[in-house]
PDB file of C-alpha atoms and ligand atoms in Angstrom:
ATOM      1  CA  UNK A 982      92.542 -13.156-116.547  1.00 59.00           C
ATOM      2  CA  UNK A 983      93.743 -15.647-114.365  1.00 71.00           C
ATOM      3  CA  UNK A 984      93.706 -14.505-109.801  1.00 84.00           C
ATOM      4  CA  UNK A 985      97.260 -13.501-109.141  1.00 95.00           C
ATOM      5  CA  UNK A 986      97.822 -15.071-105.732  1.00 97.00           C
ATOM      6  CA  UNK A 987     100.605 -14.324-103.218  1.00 98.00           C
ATOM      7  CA  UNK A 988     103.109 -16.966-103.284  1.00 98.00           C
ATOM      8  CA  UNK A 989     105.263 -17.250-100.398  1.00 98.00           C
ATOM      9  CA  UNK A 990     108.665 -18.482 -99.868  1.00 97.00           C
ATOM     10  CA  UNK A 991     110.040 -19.930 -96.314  1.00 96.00           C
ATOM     11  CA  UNK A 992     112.826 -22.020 -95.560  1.00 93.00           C
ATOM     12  CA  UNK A 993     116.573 -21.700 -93.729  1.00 88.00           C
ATOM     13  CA  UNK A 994     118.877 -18.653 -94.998  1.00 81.00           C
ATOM     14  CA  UNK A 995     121.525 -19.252 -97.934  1.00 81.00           C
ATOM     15  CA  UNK A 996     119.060 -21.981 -99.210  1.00 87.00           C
ATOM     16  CA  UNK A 997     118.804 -20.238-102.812  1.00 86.00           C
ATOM     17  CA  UNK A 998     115.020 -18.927-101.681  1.00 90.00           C
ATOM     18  CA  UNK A 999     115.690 -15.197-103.111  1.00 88.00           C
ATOM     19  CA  UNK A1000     117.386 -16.815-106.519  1.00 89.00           C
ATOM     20  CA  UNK A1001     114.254 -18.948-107.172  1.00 93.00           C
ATOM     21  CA  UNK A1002     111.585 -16.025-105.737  1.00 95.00           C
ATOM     22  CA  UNK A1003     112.943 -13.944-108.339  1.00 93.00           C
ATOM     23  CA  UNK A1004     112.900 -16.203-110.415  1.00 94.00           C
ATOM     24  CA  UNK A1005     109.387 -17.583-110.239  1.00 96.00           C
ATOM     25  CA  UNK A1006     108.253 -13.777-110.103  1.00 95.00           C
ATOM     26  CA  UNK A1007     110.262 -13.138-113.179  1.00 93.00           C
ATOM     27  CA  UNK A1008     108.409 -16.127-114.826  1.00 95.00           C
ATOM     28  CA  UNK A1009     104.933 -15.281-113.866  1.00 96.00           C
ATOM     29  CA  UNK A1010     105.019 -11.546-114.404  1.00 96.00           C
ATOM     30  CA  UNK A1011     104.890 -10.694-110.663  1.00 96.00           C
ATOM     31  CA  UNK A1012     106.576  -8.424-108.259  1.00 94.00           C
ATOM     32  CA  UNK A1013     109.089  -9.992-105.897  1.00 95.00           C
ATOM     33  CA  UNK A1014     109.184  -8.839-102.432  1.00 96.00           C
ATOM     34  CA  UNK A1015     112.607  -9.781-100.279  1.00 96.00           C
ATOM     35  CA  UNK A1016     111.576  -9.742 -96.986  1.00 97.00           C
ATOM     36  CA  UNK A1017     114.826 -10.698 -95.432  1.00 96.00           C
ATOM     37  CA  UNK A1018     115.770  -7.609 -97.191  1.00 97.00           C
ATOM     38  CA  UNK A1019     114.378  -5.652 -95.045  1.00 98.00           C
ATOM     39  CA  UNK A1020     115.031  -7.038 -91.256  1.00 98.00           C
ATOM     40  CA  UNK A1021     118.526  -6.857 -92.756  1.00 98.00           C
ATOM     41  CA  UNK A1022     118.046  -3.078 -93.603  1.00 98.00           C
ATOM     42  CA  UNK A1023     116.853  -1.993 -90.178  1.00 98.00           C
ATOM     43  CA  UNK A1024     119.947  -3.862 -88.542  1.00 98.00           C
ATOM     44  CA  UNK A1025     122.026  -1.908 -90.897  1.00 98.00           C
ATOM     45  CA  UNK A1026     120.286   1.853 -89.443  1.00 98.00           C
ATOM     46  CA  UNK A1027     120.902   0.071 -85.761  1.00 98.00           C
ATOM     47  CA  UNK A1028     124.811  -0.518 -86.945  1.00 98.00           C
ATOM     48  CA  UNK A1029     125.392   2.762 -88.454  1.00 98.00           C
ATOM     49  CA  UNK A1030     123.640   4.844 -85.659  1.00 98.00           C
ATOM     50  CA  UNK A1031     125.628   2.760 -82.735  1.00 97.00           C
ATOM     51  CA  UNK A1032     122.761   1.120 -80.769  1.00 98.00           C
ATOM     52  CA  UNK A1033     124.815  -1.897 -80.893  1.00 97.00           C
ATOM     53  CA  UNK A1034     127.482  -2.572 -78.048  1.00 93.00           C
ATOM     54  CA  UNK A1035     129.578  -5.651 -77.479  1.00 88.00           C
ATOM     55  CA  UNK A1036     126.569  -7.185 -80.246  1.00 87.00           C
ATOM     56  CA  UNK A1037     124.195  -6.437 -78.095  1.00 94.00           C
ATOM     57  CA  UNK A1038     121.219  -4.096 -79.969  1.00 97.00           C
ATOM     58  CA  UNK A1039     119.826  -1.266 -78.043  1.00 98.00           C
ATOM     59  CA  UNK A1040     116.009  -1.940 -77.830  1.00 98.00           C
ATOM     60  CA  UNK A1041     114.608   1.098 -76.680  1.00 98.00           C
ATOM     61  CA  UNK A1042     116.267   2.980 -78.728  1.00 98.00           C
ATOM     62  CA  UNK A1043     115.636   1.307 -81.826  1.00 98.00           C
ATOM     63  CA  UNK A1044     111.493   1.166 -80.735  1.00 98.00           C
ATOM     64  CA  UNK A1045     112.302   5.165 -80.615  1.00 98.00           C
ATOM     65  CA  UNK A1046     113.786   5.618 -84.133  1.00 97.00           C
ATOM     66  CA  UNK A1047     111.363   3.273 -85.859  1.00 96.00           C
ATOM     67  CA  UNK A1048     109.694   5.759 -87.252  1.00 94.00           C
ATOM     68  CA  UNK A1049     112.989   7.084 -88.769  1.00 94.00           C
ATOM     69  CA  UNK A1050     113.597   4.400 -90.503  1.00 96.00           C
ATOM     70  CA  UNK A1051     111.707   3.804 -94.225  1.00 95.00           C
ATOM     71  CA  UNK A1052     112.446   0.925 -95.896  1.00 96.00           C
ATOM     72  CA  UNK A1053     111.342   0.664-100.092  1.00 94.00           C
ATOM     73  CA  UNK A1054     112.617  -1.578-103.412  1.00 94.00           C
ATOM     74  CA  UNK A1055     113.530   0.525-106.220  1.00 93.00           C
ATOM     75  CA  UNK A1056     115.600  -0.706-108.977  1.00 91.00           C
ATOM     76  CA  UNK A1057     119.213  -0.516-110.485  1.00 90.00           C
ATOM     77  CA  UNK A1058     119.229   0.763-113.702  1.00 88.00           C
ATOM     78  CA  UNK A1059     122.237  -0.855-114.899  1.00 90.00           C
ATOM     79  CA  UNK A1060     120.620  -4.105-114.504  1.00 88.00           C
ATOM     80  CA  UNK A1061     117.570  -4.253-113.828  1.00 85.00           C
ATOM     81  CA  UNK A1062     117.342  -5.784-110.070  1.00 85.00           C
ATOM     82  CA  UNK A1063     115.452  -5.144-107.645  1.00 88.00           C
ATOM     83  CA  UNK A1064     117.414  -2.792-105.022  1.00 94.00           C
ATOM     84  CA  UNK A1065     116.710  -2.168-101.013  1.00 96.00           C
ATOM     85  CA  UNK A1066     116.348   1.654-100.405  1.00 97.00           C
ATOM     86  CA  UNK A1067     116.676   2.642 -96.651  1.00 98.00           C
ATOM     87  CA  UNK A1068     115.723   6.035 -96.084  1.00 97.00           C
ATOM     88  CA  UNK A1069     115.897   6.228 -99.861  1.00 96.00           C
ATOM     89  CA  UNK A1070     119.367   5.347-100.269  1.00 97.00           C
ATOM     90  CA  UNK A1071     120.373   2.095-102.293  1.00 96.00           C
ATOM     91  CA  UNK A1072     121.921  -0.323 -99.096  1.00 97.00           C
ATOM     92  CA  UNK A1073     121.911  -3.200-101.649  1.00 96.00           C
ATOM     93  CA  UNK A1074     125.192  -4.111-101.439  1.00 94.00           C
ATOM     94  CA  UNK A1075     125.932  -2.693 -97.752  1.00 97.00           C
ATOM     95  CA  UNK A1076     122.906  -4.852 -96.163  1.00 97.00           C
ATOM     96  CA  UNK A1077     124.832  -8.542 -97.938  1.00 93.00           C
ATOM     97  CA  UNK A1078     127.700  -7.857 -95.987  1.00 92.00           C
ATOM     98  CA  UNK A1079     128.777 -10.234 -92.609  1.00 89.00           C
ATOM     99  CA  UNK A1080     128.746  -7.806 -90.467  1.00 95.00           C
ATOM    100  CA  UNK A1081     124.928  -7.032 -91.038  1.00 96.00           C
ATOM    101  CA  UNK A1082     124.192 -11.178 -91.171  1.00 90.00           C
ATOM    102  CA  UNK A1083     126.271 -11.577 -87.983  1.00 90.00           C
ATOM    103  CA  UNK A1084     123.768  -8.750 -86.344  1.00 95.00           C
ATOM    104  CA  UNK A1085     120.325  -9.032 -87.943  1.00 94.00           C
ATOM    105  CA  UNK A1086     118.697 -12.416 -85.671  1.00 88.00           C
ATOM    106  CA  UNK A1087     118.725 -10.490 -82.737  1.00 92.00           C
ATOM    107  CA  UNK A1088     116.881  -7.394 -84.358  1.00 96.00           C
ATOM    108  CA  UNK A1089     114.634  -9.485 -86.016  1.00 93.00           C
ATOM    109  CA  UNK A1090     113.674 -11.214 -82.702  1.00 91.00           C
ATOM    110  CA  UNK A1091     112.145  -7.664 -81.203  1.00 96.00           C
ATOM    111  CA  UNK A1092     108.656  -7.545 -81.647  1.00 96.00           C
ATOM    112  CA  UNK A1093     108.084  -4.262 -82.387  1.00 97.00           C
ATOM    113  CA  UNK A1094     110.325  -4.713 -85.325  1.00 98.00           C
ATOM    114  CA  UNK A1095     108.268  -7.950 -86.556  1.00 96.00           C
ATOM    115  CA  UNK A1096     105.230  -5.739 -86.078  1.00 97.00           C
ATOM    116  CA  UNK A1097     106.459  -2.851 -88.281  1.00 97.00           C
ATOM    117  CA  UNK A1098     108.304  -5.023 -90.975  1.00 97.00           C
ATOM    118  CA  UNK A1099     104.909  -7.437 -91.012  1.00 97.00           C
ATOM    119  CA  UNK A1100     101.984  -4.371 -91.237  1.00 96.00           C
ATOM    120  CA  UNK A1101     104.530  -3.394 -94.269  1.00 96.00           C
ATOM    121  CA  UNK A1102     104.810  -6.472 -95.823  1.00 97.00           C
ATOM    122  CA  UNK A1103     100.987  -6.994 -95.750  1.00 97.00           C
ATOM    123  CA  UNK A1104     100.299  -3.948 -97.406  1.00 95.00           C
ATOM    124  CA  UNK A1105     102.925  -4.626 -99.941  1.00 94.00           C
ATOM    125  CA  UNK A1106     100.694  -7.994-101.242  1.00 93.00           C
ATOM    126  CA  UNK A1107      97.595  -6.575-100.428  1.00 92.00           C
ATOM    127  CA  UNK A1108      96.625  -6.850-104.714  1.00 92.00           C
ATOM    128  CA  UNK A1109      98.164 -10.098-104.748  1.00 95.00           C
ATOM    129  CA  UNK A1110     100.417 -11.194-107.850  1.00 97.00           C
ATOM    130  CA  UNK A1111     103.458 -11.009-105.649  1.00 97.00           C
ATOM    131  CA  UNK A1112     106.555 -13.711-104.748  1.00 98.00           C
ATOM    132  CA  UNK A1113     107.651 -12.398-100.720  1.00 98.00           C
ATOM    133  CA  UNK A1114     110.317 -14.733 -99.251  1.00 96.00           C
ATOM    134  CA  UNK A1115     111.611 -15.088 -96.069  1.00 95.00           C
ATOM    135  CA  UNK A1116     110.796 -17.462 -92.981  1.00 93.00           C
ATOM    136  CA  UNK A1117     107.227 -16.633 -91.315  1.00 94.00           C
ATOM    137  CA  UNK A1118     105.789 -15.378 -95.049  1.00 97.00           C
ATOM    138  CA  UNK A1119     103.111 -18.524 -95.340  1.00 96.00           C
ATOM    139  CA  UNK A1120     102.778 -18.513 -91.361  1.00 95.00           C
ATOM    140  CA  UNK A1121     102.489 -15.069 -90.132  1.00 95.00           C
ATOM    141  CA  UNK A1122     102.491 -12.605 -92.713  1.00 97.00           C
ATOM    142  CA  UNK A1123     100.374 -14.167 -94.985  1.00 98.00           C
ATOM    143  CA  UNK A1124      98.474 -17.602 -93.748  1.00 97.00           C
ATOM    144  CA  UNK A1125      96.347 -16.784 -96.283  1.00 96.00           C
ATOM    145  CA  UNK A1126      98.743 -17.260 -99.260  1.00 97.00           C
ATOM    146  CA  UNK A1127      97.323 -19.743-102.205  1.00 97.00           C
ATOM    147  CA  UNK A1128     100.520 -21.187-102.631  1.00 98.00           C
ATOM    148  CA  UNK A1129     103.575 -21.676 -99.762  1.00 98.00           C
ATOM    149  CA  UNK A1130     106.941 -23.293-100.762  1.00 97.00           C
ATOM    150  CA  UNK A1131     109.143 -24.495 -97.451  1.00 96.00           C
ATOM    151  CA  UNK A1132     112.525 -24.578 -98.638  1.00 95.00           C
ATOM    152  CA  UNK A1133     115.569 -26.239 -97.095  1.00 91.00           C
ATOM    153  CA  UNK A1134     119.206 -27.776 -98.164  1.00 93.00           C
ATOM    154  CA  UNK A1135     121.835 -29.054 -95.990  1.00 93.00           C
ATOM    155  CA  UNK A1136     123.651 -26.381 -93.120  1.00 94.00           C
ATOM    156  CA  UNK A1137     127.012 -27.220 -94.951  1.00 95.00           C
ATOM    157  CA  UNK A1138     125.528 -26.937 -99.112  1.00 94.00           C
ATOM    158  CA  UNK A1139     124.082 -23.265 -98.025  1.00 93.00           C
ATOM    159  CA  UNK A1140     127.182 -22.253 -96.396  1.00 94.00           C
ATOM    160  CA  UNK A1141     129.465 -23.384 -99.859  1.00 94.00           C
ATOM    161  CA  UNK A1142     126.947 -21.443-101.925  1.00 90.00           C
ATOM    162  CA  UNK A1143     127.085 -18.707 -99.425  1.00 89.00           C
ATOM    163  CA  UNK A1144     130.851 -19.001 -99.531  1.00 94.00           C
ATOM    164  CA  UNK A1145     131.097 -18.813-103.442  1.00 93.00           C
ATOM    165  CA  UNK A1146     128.492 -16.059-103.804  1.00 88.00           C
ATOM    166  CA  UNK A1147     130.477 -13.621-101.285  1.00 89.00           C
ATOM    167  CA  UNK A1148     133.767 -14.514-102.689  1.00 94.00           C
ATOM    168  CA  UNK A1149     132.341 -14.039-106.084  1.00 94.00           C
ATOM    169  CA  UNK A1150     131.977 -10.493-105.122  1.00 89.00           C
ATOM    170  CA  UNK A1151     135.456 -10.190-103.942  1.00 93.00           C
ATOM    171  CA  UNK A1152     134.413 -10.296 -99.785  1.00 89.00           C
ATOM    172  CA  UNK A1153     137.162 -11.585 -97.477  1.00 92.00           C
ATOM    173  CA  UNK A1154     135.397 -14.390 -95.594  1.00 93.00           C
ATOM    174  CA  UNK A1155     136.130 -18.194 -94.961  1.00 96.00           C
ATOM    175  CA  UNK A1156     133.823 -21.034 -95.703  1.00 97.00           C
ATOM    176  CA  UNK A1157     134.184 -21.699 -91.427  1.00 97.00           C
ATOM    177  CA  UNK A1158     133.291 -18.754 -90.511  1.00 95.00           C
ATOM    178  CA  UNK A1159     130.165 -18.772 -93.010  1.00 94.00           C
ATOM    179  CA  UNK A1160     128.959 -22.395 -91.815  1.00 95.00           C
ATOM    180  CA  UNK A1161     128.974 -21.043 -88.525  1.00 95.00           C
ATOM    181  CA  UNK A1162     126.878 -18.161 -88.701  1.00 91.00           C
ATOM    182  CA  UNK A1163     124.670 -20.189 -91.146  1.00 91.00           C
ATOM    183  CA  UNK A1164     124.552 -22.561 -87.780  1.00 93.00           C
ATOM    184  CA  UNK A1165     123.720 -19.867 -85.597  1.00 91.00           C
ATOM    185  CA  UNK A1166     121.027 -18.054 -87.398  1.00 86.00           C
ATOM    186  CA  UNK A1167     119.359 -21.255 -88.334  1.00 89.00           C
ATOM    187  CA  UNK A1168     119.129 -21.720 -84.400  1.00 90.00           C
ATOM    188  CA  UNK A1169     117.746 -18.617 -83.385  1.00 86.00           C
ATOM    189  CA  UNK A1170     115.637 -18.047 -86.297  1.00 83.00           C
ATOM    190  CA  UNK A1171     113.783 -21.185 -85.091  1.00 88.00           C
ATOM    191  CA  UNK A1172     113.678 -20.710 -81.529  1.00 90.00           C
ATOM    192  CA  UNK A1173     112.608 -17.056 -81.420  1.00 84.00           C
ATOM    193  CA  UNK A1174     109.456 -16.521 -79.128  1.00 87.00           C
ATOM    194  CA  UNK A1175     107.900 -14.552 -81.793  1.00 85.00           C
ATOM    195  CA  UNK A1176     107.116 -16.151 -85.201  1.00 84.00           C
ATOM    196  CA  UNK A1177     109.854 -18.400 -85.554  1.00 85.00           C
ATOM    197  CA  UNK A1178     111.018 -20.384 -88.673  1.00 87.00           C
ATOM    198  CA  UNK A1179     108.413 -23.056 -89.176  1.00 89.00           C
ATOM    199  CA  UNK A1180     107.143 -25.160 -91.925  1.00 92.00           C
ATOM    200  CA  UNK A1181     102.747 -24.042 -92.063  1.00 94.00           C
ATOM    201  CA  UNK A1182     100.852 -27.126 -92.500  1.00 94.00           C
ATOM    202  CA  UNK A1183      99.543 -26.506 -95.661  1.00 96.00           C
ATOM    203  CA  UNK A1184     103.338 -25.609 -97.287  1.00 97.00           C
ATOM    204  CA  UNK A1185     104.960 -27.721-100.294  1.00 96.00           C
ATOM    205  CA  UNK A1186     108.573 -28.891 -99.391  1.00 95.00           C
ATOM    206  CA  UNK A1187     111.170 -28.143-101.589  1.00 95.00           C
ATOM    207  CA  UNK A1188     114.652 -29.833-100.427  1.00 93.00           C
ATOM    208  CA  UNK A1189     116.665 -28.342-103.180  1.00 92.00           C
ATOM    209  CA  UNK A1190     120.530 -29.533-101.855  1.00 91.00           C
ATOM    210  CA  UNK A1191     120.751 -31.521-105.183  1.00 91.00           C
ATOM    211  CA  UNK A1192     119.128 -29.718-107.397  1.00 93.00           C
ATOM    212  CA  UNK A1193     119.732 -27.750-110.692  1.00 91.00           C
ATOM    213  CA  UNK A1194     118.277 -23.939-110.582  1.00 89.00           C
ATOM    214  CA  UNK A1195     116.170 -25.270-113.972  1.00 93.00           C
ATOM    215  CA  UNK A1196     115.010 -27.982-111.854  1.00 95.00           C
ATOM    216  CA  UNK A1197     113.607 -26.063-109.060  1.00 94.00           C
ATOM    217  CA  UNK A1198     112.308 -23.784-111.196  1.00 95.00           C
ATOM    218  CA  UNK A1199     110.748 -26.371-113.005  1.00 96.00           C
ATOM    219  CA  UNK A1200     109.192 -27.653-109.948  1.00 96.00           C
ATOM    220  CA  UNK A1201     108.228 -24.242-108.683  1.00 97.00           C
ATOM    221  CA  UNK A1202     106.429 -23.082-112.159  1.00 97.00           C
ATOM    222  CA  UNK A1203     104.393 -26.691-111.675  1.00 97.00           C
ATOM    223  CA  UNK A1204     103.201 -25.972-108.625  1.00 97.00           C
ATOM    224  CA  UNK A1205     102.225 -22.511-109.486  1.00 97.00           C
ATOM    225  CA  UNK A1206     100.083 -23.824-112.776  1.00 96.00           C
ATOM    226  CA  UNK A1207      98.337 -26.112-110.563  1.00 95.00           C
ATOM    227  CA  UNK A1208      97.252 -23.579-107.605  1.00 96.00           C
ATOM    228  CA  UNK A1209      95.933 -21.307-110.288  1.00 94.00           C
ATOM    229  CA  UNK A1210      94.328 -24.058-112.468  1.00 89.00           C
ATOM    230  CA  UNK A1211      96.287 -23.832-115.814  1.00 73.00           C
TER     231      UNK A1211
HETATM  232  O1   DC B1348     116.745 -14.240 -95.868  1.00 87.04           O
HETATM  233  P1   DC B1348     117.888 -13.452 -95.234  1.00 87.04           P
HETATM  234  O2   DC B1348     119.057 -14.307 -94.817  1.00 87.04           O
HETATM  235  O3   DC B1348     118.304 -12.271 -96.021  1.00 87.04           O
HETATM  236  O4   DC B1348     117.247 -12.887 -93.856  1.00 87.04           O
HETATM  237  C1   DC B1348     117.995 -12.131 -92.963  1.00 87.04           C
HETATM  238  C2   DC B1348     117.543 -12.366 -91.532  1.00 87.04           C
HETATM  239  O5   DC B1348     116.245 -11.806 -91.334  1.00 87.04           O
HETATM  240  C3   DC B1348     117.440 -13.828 -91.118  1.00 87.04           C
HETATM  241  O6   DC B1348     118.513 -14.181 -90.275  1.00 87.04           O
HETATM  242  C4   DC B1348     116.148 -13.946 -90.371  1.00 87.04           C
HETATM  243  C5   DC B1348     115.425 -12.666 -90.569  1.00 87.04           C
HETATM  244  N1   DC B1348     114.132 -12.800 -91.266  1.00 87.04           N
HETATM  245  C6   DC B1348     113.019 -12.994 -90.495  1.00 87.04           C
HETATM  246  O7   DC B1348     113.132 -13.110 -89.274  1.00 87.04           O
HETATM  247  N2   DC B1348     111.788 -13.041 -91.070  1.00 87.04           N
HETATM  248  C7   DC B1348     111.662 -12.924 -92.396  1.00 87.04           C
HETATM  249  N3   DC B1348     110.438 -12.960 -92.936  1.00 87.04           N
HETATM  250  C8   DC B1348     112.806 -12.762 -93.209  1.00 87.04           C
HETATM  251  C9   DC B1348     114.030 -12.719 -92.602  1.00 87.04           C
END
């Protein structure tokens, strides 16, 4: 039998990089880890035990309930997906929300969070034969990784898809208001101090703003056969 290598999936948010890691995963018969997932699951615990005020998250306090806070993938029954448990509750649906996007760059800037999330996501790929995604997966979590895919699309083609997705599950939002946080987070994901949102040398670019989900996964399931050699 063939390695199974981590793969690992960077690139701006809303750029389609959780459709196509699941995807891929799906594909090559290997477990899909969504790391955003979980910086977004820790900013929902901050939101729904008040350490925010005026948007502003309470640091200490956070650093003192990290060890409160347990973060896990299960899945839904009903259809199959991978779910986000937090504390062992399923936040799948509660963590997609604007609220929790217009709060989680901040939390994910703190360091001690980074540190927590990352020792967790390491362990999690430790056996390889995993897809993680997110945006310092191929540069800080795992350099290592046999294959890294940079994704990117336009600010304004993520925020439509954004738009649709959210409407799609009846949200109340408008396609300004999305651009803009798309805007923002883009911003302080890559100007963070700590691990920002960079391309690692050795990544494969994938601009996928005109692209067909067959095609990228076409593209994707190429690369893959030629890291592992078949
Ligand atoms: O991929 P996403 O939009 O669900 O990620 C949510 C936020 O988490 C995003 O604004 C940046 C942060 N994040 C991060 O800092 N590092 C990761 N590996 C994944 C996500």
């Amino acid at each position: 039998m063939n390695k199974r290598i981590i793969i690992a999936i960077d690139g701006h948010s809303s750029c389609g990089k959780s459709t196509m890691a699941k995807d891929l995963a799906r594909a090559v018969g290997y477990t899909y880890i969504d790391s955003g997932a979980m910086y977004r699951a820790v900013t929902l615990y901050a939101l729904e035990h008040g350490l925010f005020s005026r948007g502003d998250i309470d640091a200490d306090a956070l650093a003192a309930q990290m060890d409160d806070i347990h973060i896990a993938f299960g899945r839904d029954e009903a259809t199959g997906q991978p779910v986000t448990l937090l504390n062992g509750r399923n936040v799948e649906r509660e963590i997609r929300t604007m609220e929790v996007s217009g709060h989680v760059s901040p939390v994910a800037a703190l360091p001690f969070v980074r540190a927590a999330l990352t020792r967790q996501q390491q362990a999690m790929g430790r056996d390889g034969g995993i897809v993680m995604d997110g945006r310092d997966i191929g540069t800080a979590v795992f350099p290592e990784a046999e294959l890294k895919v940079f994704v990117t699309a336009s600010a304004e083609v993520r925020a439509q898809r954004r738009y649709d997705e959210l409407k799609a599950k009846g949200q109340d939002v408008t396609y300004a208001d999305i651009l803009r946080n798309v805007e923002e987070r883009d911003y302080i994901d890559s100007h963070r101090a700590l691990n920002p949102l960079r391309q690692a040398d050795d990544a494969r670019v994938l601009d996928n703003s005109h692209m067909t989900i067959a095609e990228q996964r076409e593209w994707l399931l190429r690369e893959f056969h030629q890291v592992v050699g078949n």
